[in-house]
Amino acid sequence: MNPREKRILRWALLFLAPNLSGFLIFTSLPVFFSFGLAFFQWDTFSAPRFIGFDNFIRLLTDPKLWFYLYNTVFLMIGLPLSIGGSLILAIVLSQKLRGIIVYRTVFYLPTVTNGVALFLLWKWLYNPKYGLVNSVLLPILSWPYFSLAVRVTILLLIGLVLKSLAHKAKSERPAQVLFALLSAFALYWVIIGPYEYGGFWAWLSGRLPLLAGLNSIDDLPNWLSSSVDLGWLSWLGLEQAAYWAKTAIIFMGIWASMGGGNMILYLAALANVPEELYEASDIDGASKWQQFWHITWPMIAPTTFFICVMSIIGGLQGGFEIAYLMTNGGPGKDGDNTVTLGYYIYRSAFENLEFGYAAAVAWFMFVIIFTITLFNWRFGRGAVN
């Protein structure tokens, strides 16, 4: 290394020193400490006691841990809707319209808001008596023809899908198979399903089970504590998961994240798509949908891949603030229907004073995240141009 390169290296290390020092002191040292702590039993009131792999053996046989892992994954159901919503917002906000900067700022504001304030706001919105959610839903769901409108919409959507597939089935063999499957599904609902509801018109005009007897705001659910009537699905043994809290949290997460960092990333990706491609496709007579599917989507695939990977990592790590502030881990028979792995680590460490076991659960979560991320990089990069 010549003197010039040494001088450049010294300056580079000097500028990197603050960041590296913070990483070593506040990140790497606690990480190594937690790994060592996972092999001990420690409650902070007595000296740590070495127990080997007992904490890891315990977590693998802990039924609550697997239920909390299920909760964590279940709350990630909203990720596709959140990512898709971010893309739709980015496409809309990438148009050259007057005042578009103001709209971008408005949609991004929930991300700037402190998470604690946001969760407490939604806790108030979900209040069964005075919350805005039930106050808005009551006049809509109590409308006499609401159930009829829902069922007519379902039938129209099925009809449109069948019409589209019938057109494609003339030339595409895979579409013929899909057309047959959807036809069978539609026939089931037209013949067998209505029979279970007492006839076609009874099914078409009858009330949904959730809306039966909806006369006042007291008939609407308490979103963060009341259970869901699963009806004939109860034989699947889903009583422990049959609460509105998960659905309410998923909806809140979609609302909060649609206009956040993912939207900004998509806006940057859309700005980098060459206009020449759209101009050439216009000359060839391509529709807007064809332009999106064959130009926009492949060009923003790297951004989509990055967003998916980071969203999965964030979803597996998240859930602590929501459970702590909005539901305290409940509802449910054992009061743990919204406990995630992150909140379980907190409970084990600071409520049960089992710091060694909490560290073992944290490393268990790290292994899951690391494995899924490797899987995504191994098999997901092939779909990125």
Short mmCIF file of C-alpha atoms in Angstrom, two decimals:
data_model
loop_
_atom_site.label_atom_id
_atom_site.label_comp_id
_atom_site.label_asym_id
_atom_site.label_seq_id
_atom_site.Cartn_x
_atom_site.Cartn_y
_atom_site.Cartn_z
CA MET A 1 0.00 0.00 0.00
CA ASN A 2 1.55 3.31 -1.10
CA PRO A 3 1.58 6.44 1.14
CA ARG A 4 -1.38 8.00 -0.67
CA GLU A 5 -3.56 4.93 -0.10
CA LYS A 6 -2.51 4.81 3.57
CA ARG A 7 -3.45 8.48 3.99
CA ILE A 8 -6.87 7.86 2.37
CA LEU A 9 -7.42 4.83 4.62
CA ARG A 10 -6.60 6.83 7.76
CA TRP A 11 -9.07 9.55 6.82
CA ALA A 12 -11.71 6.96 5.98
CA LEU A 13 -11.27 5.24 9.36
CA LEU A 14 -11.42 8.62 11.09
CA PHE A 15 -14.80 9.44 9.54
CA LEU A 16 -16.09 5.91 10.18
CA ALA A 17 -14.91 5.88 13.79
CA PRO A 18 -18.08 7.42 15.36
CA ASN A 19 -20.37 4.95 13.61
CA LEU A 20 -18.09 1.97 14.25
CA SER A 21 -17.72 2.91 17.91
CA GLY A 22 -21.47 3.13 18.35
CA PHE A 23 -21.94 -0.21 16.61
CA LEU A 24 -19.30 -1.94 18.75
CA ILE A 25 -20.54 -0.51 22.05
CA PHE A 26 -24.32 -0.48 21.61
CA THR A 27 -24.89 -3.34 19.14
CA SER A 28 -22.15 -5.94 18.89
CA LEU A 29 -21.34 -6.16 22.62
CA PRO A 30 -25.00 -6.62 23.68
CA VAL A 31 -25.41 -9.23 20.94
CA PHE A 32 -22.46 -11.28 22.17
CA PHE A 33 -23.59 -10.78 25.77
CA SER A 34 -27.10 -12.08 24.97
CA PHE A 35 -25.64 -15.14 23.25
CA GLY A 36 -23.59 -15.98 26.33
CA LEU A 37 -26.55 -15.22 28.60
CA ALA A 38 -28.66 -17.81 26.75
CA PHE A 39 -26.61 -20.54 28.46
CA PHE A 40 -27.27 -19.19 31.95
CA GLN A 41 -30.15 -18.86 34.39
CA TRP A 42 -30.27 -15.31 35.74
CA ASP A 43 -32.92 -13.24 37.49
CA THR A 44 -30.70 -10.18 38.29
CA PHE A 45 -31.10 -10.82 42.06
CA SER A 46 -28.62 -13.68 42.18
CA ALA A 47 -25.44 -14.62 40.38
CA PRO A 48 -25.86 -16.16 36.89
CA ARG A 49 -25.87 -19.98 36.96
CA PHE A 50 -24.58 -21.95 33.97
CA ILE A 51 -27.20 -24.44 32.72
CA GLY A 52 -25.85 -25.31 29.27
CA PHE A 53 -28.47 -25.89 26.58
CA ASP A 54 -31.42 -26.15 28.99
CA ASN A 55 -32.94 -22.85 27.81
CA PHE A 56 -32.86 -23.98 24.17
CA ILE A 57 -34.33 -27.39 25.05
CA ARG A 58 -37.06 -25.66 27.03
CA LEU A 59 -38.06 -23.30 24.22
CA LEU A 60 -38.32 -26.16 21.71
CA THR A 61 -40.80 -27.93 24.00
CA ASP A 62 -42.66 -24.78 25.06
CA PRO A 63 -46.16 -24.86 23.47
CA LYS A 64 -46.64 -21.16 24.17
CA LEU A 65 -43.57 -20.30 22.10
CA TRP A 66 -45.04 -21.99 19.03
CA PHE A 67 -48.39 -20.31 19.55
CA TYR A 68 -46.65 -16.94 19.78
CA LEU A 69 -44.75 -17.76 16.60
CA TYR A 70 -48.13 -18.49 15.00
CA ASN A 71 -49.40 -15.10 16.24
CA THR A 72 -46.35 -13.39 14.75
CA VAL A 73 -46.83 -15.02 11.35
CA PHE A 74 -50.61 -14.45 11.41
CA LEU A 75 -50.15 -10.72 11.96
CA MET A 76 -47.95 -10.67 8.84
CA ILE A 77 -50.94 -11.58 6.65
CA GLY A 78 -51.40 -7.89 5.92
CA LEU A 79 -47.92 -7.51 4.38
CA PRO A 80 -49.01 -8.28 0.77
CA LEU A 81 -51.88 -5.79 1.06
CA SER A 82 -49.58 -3.22 2.60
CA ILE A 83 -46.95 -3.62 -0.13
CA GLY A 84 -49.58 -3.62 -2.86
CA GLY A 85 -51.19 -0.52 -1.37
CA SER A 86 -47.80 1.23 -1.27
CA LEU A 87 -47.30 0.45 -4.95
CA ILE A 88 -50.77 1.76 -5.88
CA LEU A 89 -50.19 4.94 -3.89
CA ALA A 90 -46.77 5.40 -5.50
CA ILE A 91 -48.26 5.02 -8.98
CA VAL A 92 -50.98 7.57 -8.19
CA LEU A 93 -48.56 10.00 -6.54
CA SER A 94 -46.05 9.71 -9.39
CA GLN A 95 -48.47 11.47 -11.73
CA LYS A 96 -47.70 15.05 -12.69
CA LEU A 97 -50.60 16.78 -10.97
CA ARG A 98 -50.97 20.13 -9.23
CA GLY A 99 -50.26 19.89 -5.49
CA ILE A 100 -48.87 16.36 -5.71
CA ILE A 101 -46.13 17.22 -3.17
CA VAL A 102 -48.80 18.03 -0.60
CA TYR A 103 -50.52 14.68 -1.16
CA ARG A 104 -47.21 12.84 -0.83
CA THR A 105 -46.58 14.59 2.48
CA VAL A 106 -50.06 13.76 3.79
CA PHE A 107 -49.71 10.07 2.99
CA TYR A 108 -46.25 9.94 4.56
CA LEU A 109 -47.24 11.70 7.82
CA PRO A 110 -48.32 8.52 9.71
CA THR A 111 -44.76 7.24 9.34
CA VAL A 112 -43.34 10.39 10.94
CA THR A 113 -45.79 10.14 13.86
CA ASN A 114 -44.42 8.43 16.95
CA GLY A 115 -45.51 4.79 17.15
CA VAL A 116 -46.82 5.12 20.70
CA ALA A 117 -49.09 8.04 19.75
CA LEU A 118 -50.30 6.16 16.68
CA PHE A 119 -51.20 3.01 18.64
CA LEU A 120 -52.98 4.96 21.37
CA LEU A 121 -54.94 6.83 18.70
CA TRP A 122 -56.10 3.57 17.13
CA LYS A 123 -56.94 2.15 20.54
CA TRP A 124 -59.37 5.04 20.91
CA LEU A 125 -60.69 4.56 17.37
CA TYR A 126 -61.46 0.91 18.19
CA ASN A 127 -63.36 1.83 21.36
CA PRO A 128 -66.67 -0.08 21.12
CA LYS A 129 -68.81 2.74 22.57
CA TYR A 130 -67.23 5.99 21.43
CA GLY A 131 -64.71 4.95 18.78
CA LEU A 132 -64.92 6.28 15.25
CA VAL A 133 -64.76 2.81 13.66
CA ASN A 134 -68.01 1.52 15.15
CA SER A 135 -69.68 4.91 14.73
CA VAL A 136 -68.98 4.79 10.99
CA LEU A 137 -69.80 1.09 10.57
CA LEU A 138 -73.17 1.23 12.33
CA PRO A 139 -75.16 3.17 9.66
CA ILE A 140 -73.50 1.15 6.88
CA LEU A 141 -74.02 -2.33 8.32
CA SER A 142 -77.53 -1.59 9.60
CA TRP A 143 -78.67 -0.58 6.09
CA PRO A 144 -81.40 -3.12 5.22
CA TYR A 145 -79.99 -3.86 1.77
CA PHE A 146 -76.32 -4.09 2.77
CA SER A 147 -76.29 -7.89 2.83
CA LEU A 148 -78.06 -8.01 -0.53
CA ALA A 149 -75.50 -5.60 -2.02
CA VAL A 150 -72.63 -7.78 -0.73
CA ARG A 151 -74.05 -10.92 -2.28
CA VAL A 152 -74.86 -9.27 -5.61
CA THR A 153 -71.31 -7.94 -5.73
CA ILE A 154 -69.93 -11.44 -5.12
CA LEU A 155 -72.03 -12.89 -7.92
CA LEU A 156 -71.03 -10.11 -10.32
CA LEU A 157 -67.34 -10.62 -9.58
CA ILE A 158 -67.66 -14.36 -10.17
CA GLY A 159 -69.45 -13.66 -13.42
CA LEU A 160 -66.75 -11.27 -14.62
CA VAL A 161 -64.00 -13.74 -13.77
CA LEU A 162 -65.76 -16.56 -15.59
CA LYS A 163 -66.36 -14.35 -18.63
CA SER A 164 -62.67 -13.35 -18.78
CA LEU A 165 -61.48 -16.93 -18.32
CA ALA A 166 -63.90 -18.24 -20.92
CA HIS A 167 -62.33 -15.85 -23.43
CA LYS A 168 -58.81 -16.97 -22.52
CA ALA A 169 -59.72 -20.65 -22.46
CA LYS A 170 -60.18 -20.66 -26.24
CA SER A 171 -56.45 -20.46 -26.82
CA GLU A 172 -54.66 -21.20 -23.54
CA ARG A 173 -54.78 -24.68 -22.09
CA PRO A 174 -53.78 -23.66 -18.50
CA ALA A 175 -56.66 -21.20 -18.53
CA GLN A 176 -59.02 -24.06 -19.39
CA VAL A 177 -58.03 -25.85 -16.19
CA LEU A 178 -58.43 -22.70 -14.13
CA PHE A 179 -61.76 -22.02 -15.82
CA ALA A 180 -62.97 -25.49 -14.89
CA LEU A 181 -61.91 -25.07 -11.25
CA LEU A 182 -63.59 -21.71 -10.88
CA SER A 183 -66.69 -23.01 -12.63
CA ALA A 184 -66.89 -25.82 -10.11
CA PHE A 185 -66.46 -23.33 -7.28
CA ALA A 186 -69.19 -21.09 -8.69
CA LEU A 187 -71.54 -24.04 -9.19
CA TYR A 188 -70.99 -25.05 -5.58
CA TRP A 189 -72.11 -21.64 -4.35
CA VAL A 190 -75.01 -21.47 -6.80
CA ILE A 191 -76.34 -24.95 -6.06
CA ILE A 192 -74.98 -26.44 -2.82
CA GLY A 193 -74.17 -23.25 -0.89
CA PRO A 194 -77.61 -21.63 -1.30
CA TYR A 195 -79.22 -24.94 -0.37
CA GLU A 196 -77.47 -24.78 3.00
CA TYR A 197 -78.86 -21.27 3.46
CA GLY A 198 -82.40 -22.32 2.59
CA GLY A 199 -82.60 -21.52 -1.11
CA PHE A 200 -81.04 -19.13 -3.58
CA TRP A 201 -83.07 -16.04 -2.64
CA ALA A 202 -82.61 -16.74 1.07
CA TRP A 203 -78.86 -16.78 0.48
CA LEU A 204 -79.00 -13.71 -1.76
CA SER A 205 -81.10 -11.53 0.52
CA GLY A 206 -80.48 -13.01 3.97
CA ARG A 207 -78.34 -11.30 6.54
CA LEU A 208 -74.71 -12.21 7.06
CA PRO A 209 -74.16 -14.12 10.34
CA LEU A 210 -72.10 -11.23 11.74
CA LEU A 211 -74.93 -8.76 11.08
CA ALA A 212 -77.78 -10.81 12.47
CA GLY A 213 -79.75 -8.66 14.89
CA LEU A 214 -77.69 -5.53 14.31
CA ASN A 215 -79.79 -2.78 15.88
CA SER A 216 -77.37 -0.64 17.91
CA ILE A 217 -73.70 0.05 18.42
CA ASP A 218 -73.71 -2.56 21.21
CA ASP A 219 -74.17 -5.26 18.56
CA LEU A 220 -70.84 -4.36 16.92
CA PRO A 221 -67.71 -6.09 18.22
CA ASN A 222 -65.23 -4.74 20.70
CA TRP A 223 -62.36 -4.96 18.25
CA LEU A 224 -59.60 -5.45 20.81
CA SER A 225 -61.28 -7.93 23.14
CA SER A 226 -64.42 -9.64 21.79
CA SER A 227 -64.44 -13.02 20.07
CA VAL A 228 -65.61 -14.10 16.62
CA ASP A 229 -68.40 -16.59 16.00
CA LEU A 230 -66.78 -19.09 13.64
CA GLY A 231 -69.96 -21.07 13.07
CA TRP A 232 -69.30 -24.35 11.29
CA LEU A 233 -65.55 -23.62 11.26
CA SER A 234 -65.36 -24.17 15.01
CA TRP A 235 -64.65 -27.86 14.45
CA LEU A 236 -61.20 -26.85 13.19
CA GLY A 237 -60.22 -25.96 16.75
CA LEU A 238 -59.61 -22.28 16.04
CA GLU A 239 -61.28 -20.95 19.19
CA GLN A 240 -57.99 -19.63 20.52
CA ALA A 241 -57.54 -17.53 17.36
CA ALA A 242 -61.18 -16.47 17.05
CA TYR A 243 -60.84 -12.88 18.21
CA TRP A 244 -61.22 -9.58 16.39
CA ALA A 245 -57.98 -8.19 17.86
CA LYS A 246 -55.72 -9.74 15.21
CA THR A 247 -57.91 -8.43 12.39
CA ALA A 248 -57.97 -4.96 13.95
CA ILE A 249 -54.19 -4.91 14.33
CA ILE A 250 -53.66 -6.10 10.75
CA PHE A 251 -55.94 -3.39 9.39
CA MET A 252 -54.17 -0.73 11.46
CA GLY A 253 -50.78 -1.97 10.22
CA ILE A 254 -51.90 -1.74 6.59
CA TRP A 255 -53.16 1.80 7.09
CA ALA A 256 -49.99 2.91 8.87
CA SER A 257 -47.47 1.40 6.45
CA MET A 258 -49.05 1.96 3.03
CA GLY A 259 -47.83 5.54 2.78
CA GLY A 260 -44.52 5.00 4.54
CA GLY A 261 -41.03 4.09 3.47
CA ASN A 262 -42.21 1.48 0.96
CA MET A 263 -44.16 4.14 -0.93
CA ILE A 264 -41.06 6.35 -1.06
CA LEU A 265 -38.97 3.47 -2.40
CA TYR A 266 -41.56 2.74 -5.08
CA LEU A 267 -41.72 6.43 -6.02
CA ALA A 268 -37.95 6.41 -6.55
CA ALA A 269 -38.14 3.18 -8.56
CA LEU A 270 -40.95 4.48 -10.77
CA ALA A 271 -38.99 7.68 -11.44
CA ASN A 272 -36.12 5.55 -12.80
CA VAL A 273 -38.24 3.71 -15.38
CA PRO A 274 -37.22 5.11 -18.82
CA GLU A 275 -39.98 7.09 -20.49
CA GLU A 276 -38.83 5.74 -23.86
CA LEU A 277 -40.25 2.33 -22.99
CA TYR A 278 -43.72 3.78 -22.41
CA GLU A 279 -43.52 5.83 -25.60
CA ALA A 280 -42.55 2.77 -27.63
CA SER A 281 -45.38 0.74 -26.10
CA ASP A 282 -47.86 3.53 -26.91
CA ILE A 283 -46.81 3.34 -30.55
CA ASP A 284 -47.36 -0.44 -30.47
CA GLY A 285 -50.84 0.07 -29.05
CA ALA A 286 -50.23 -1.35 -25.55
CA SER A 287 -52.86 -0.69 -22.90
CA LYS A 288 -52.11 0.77 -19.48
CA TRP A 289 -52.33 -2.66 -17.90
CA GLN A 290 -49.95 -4.15 -20.48
CA GLN A 291 -47.52 -1.30 -19.86
CA PHE A 292 -47.61 -1.96 -16.13
CA TRP A 293 -47.26 -5.73 -16.43
CA HIS A 294 -44.55 -5.81 -19.10
CA ILE A 295 -42.63 -2.59 -18.34
CA THR A 296 -43.28 -1.15 -14.88
CA TRP A 297 -43.41 -4.39 -12.91
CA PRO A 298 -40.16 -5.90 -14.29
CA MET A 299 -38.33 -2.57 -13.91
CA ILE A 300 -39.29 -2.18 -10.25
CA ALA A 301 -38.72 -5.86 -9.41
CA PRO A 302 -35.45 -5.18 -7.50
CA THR A 303 -37.24 -2.64 -5.31
CA THR A 304 -40.13 -5.05 -4.72
CA PHE A 305 -37.67 -7.79 -3.76
CA PHE A 306 -35.92 -5.50 -1.28
CA ILE A 307 -39.24 -4.34 0.21
CA CYS A 308 -40.47 -7.93 0.60
CA VAL A 309 -37.28 -9.06 2.34
CA MET A 310 -37.22 -6.10 4.73
CA SER A 311 -40.97 -6.35 5.41
CA ILE A 312 -40.68 -10.01 6.37
CA ILE A 313 -37.77 -9.23 8.69
CA GLY A 314 -39.68 -6.35 10.27
CA GLY A 315 -42.83 -8.44 10.61
CA LEU A 316 -41.02 -11.23 12.45
CA GLN A 317 -39.37 -8.73 14.78
CA GLY A 318 -42.42 -6.54 15.39
CA GLY A 319 -45.54 -6.66 17.47
CA PHE A 320 -44.14 -5.58 20.83
CA GLU A 321 -45.44 -2.00 20.95
CA ILE A 322 -48.86 -2.99 19.62
CA ALA A 323 -49.32 -5.79 22.15
CA TYR A 324 -47.96 -3.74 25.04
CA LEU A 325 -49.98 -0.56 24.40
CA MET A 326 -53.20 -1.75 22.75
CA THR A 327 -54.05 -5.22 24.06
CA ASN A 328 -51.49 -6.07 26.78
CA GLY A 329 -51.07 -9.34 24.91
CA GLY A 330 -54.75 -10.28 25.11
CA PRO A 331 -57.50 -11.16 24.56
CA GLY A 332 -58.01 -14.91 24.70
CA LYS A 333 -58.53 -17.60 27.27
CA ASP A 334 -54.98 -17.16 28.56
CA GLY A 335 -54.74 -13.45 27.70
CA ASP A 336 -52.11 -14.02 25.03
CA ASN A 337 -53.92 -13.90 21.71
CA THR A 338 -51.78 -11.06 20.36
CA VAL A 339 -48.47 -11.96 22.04
CA THR A 340 -45.71 -12.10 19.43
CA LEU A 341 -42.17 -13.40 19.78
CA GLY A 342 -40.91 -9.89 20.48
CA TYR A 343 -43.44 -9.36 23.28
CA TYR A 344 -42.74 -12.85 24.65
CA ILE A 345 -39.05 -11.92 24.99
CA TYR A 346 -40.09 -8.83 26.97
CA ARG A 347 -42.42 -10.83 29.22
CA SER A 348 -39.83 -13.52 29.86
CA ALA A 349 -37.13 -11.00 30.73
CA PHE A 350 -38.85 -8.13 32.54
CA GLU A 351 -42.00 -9.75 33.94
CA ASN A 352 -40.82 -13.28 34.73
CA LEU A 353 -37.16 -12.27 35.29
CA GLU A 354 -35.93 -15.16 33.13
CA PHE A 355 -33.24 -13.27 31.27
CA GLY A 356 -31.40 -16.39 30.12
CA TYR A 357 -34.54 -17.88 28.61
CA ALA A 358 -35.45 -14.54 27.00
CA ALA A 359 -32.00 -14.44 25.38
CA ALA A 360 -32.51 -17.99 24.08
CA VAL A 361 -35.88 -17.00 22.55
CA ALA A 362 -34.21 -13.95 20.96
CA TRP A 363 -31.61 -16.16 19.30
CA PHE A 364 -34.33 -18.58 18.24
CA MET A 365 -36.04 -15.65 16.52
CA PHE A 366 -32.71 -14.65 14.95
CA VAL A 367 -32.28 -18.16 13.48
CA ILE A 368 -35.79 -18.01 11.97
CA ILE A 369 -35.21 -14.56 10.45
CA PHE A 370 -31.75 -15.51 9.17
CA THR A 371 -33.04 -18.74 7.58
CA ILE A 372 -36.00 -17.04 5.87
CA THR A 373 -33.77 -14.22 4.62
CA LEU A 374 -31.27 -16.70 3.17
CA PHE A 375 -34.14 -18.55 1.50
CA ASN A 376 -35.42 -15.31 0.00
CA TRP A 377 -31.99 -14.36 -1.33
CA ARG A 378 -31.39 -17.86 -2.69
CA PHE A 379 -34.67 -18.32 -4.53
CA GLY A 380 -36.05 -14.78 -4.81
CA ARG A 381 -33.18 -13.15 -6.66
CA GLY A 382 -33.88 -15.31 -9.70
CA ALA A 383 -37.13 -13.40 -10.24
CA VAL A 384 -35.35 -10.04 -10.28
CA ASN A 385 -33.98 -8.63 -13.51
#
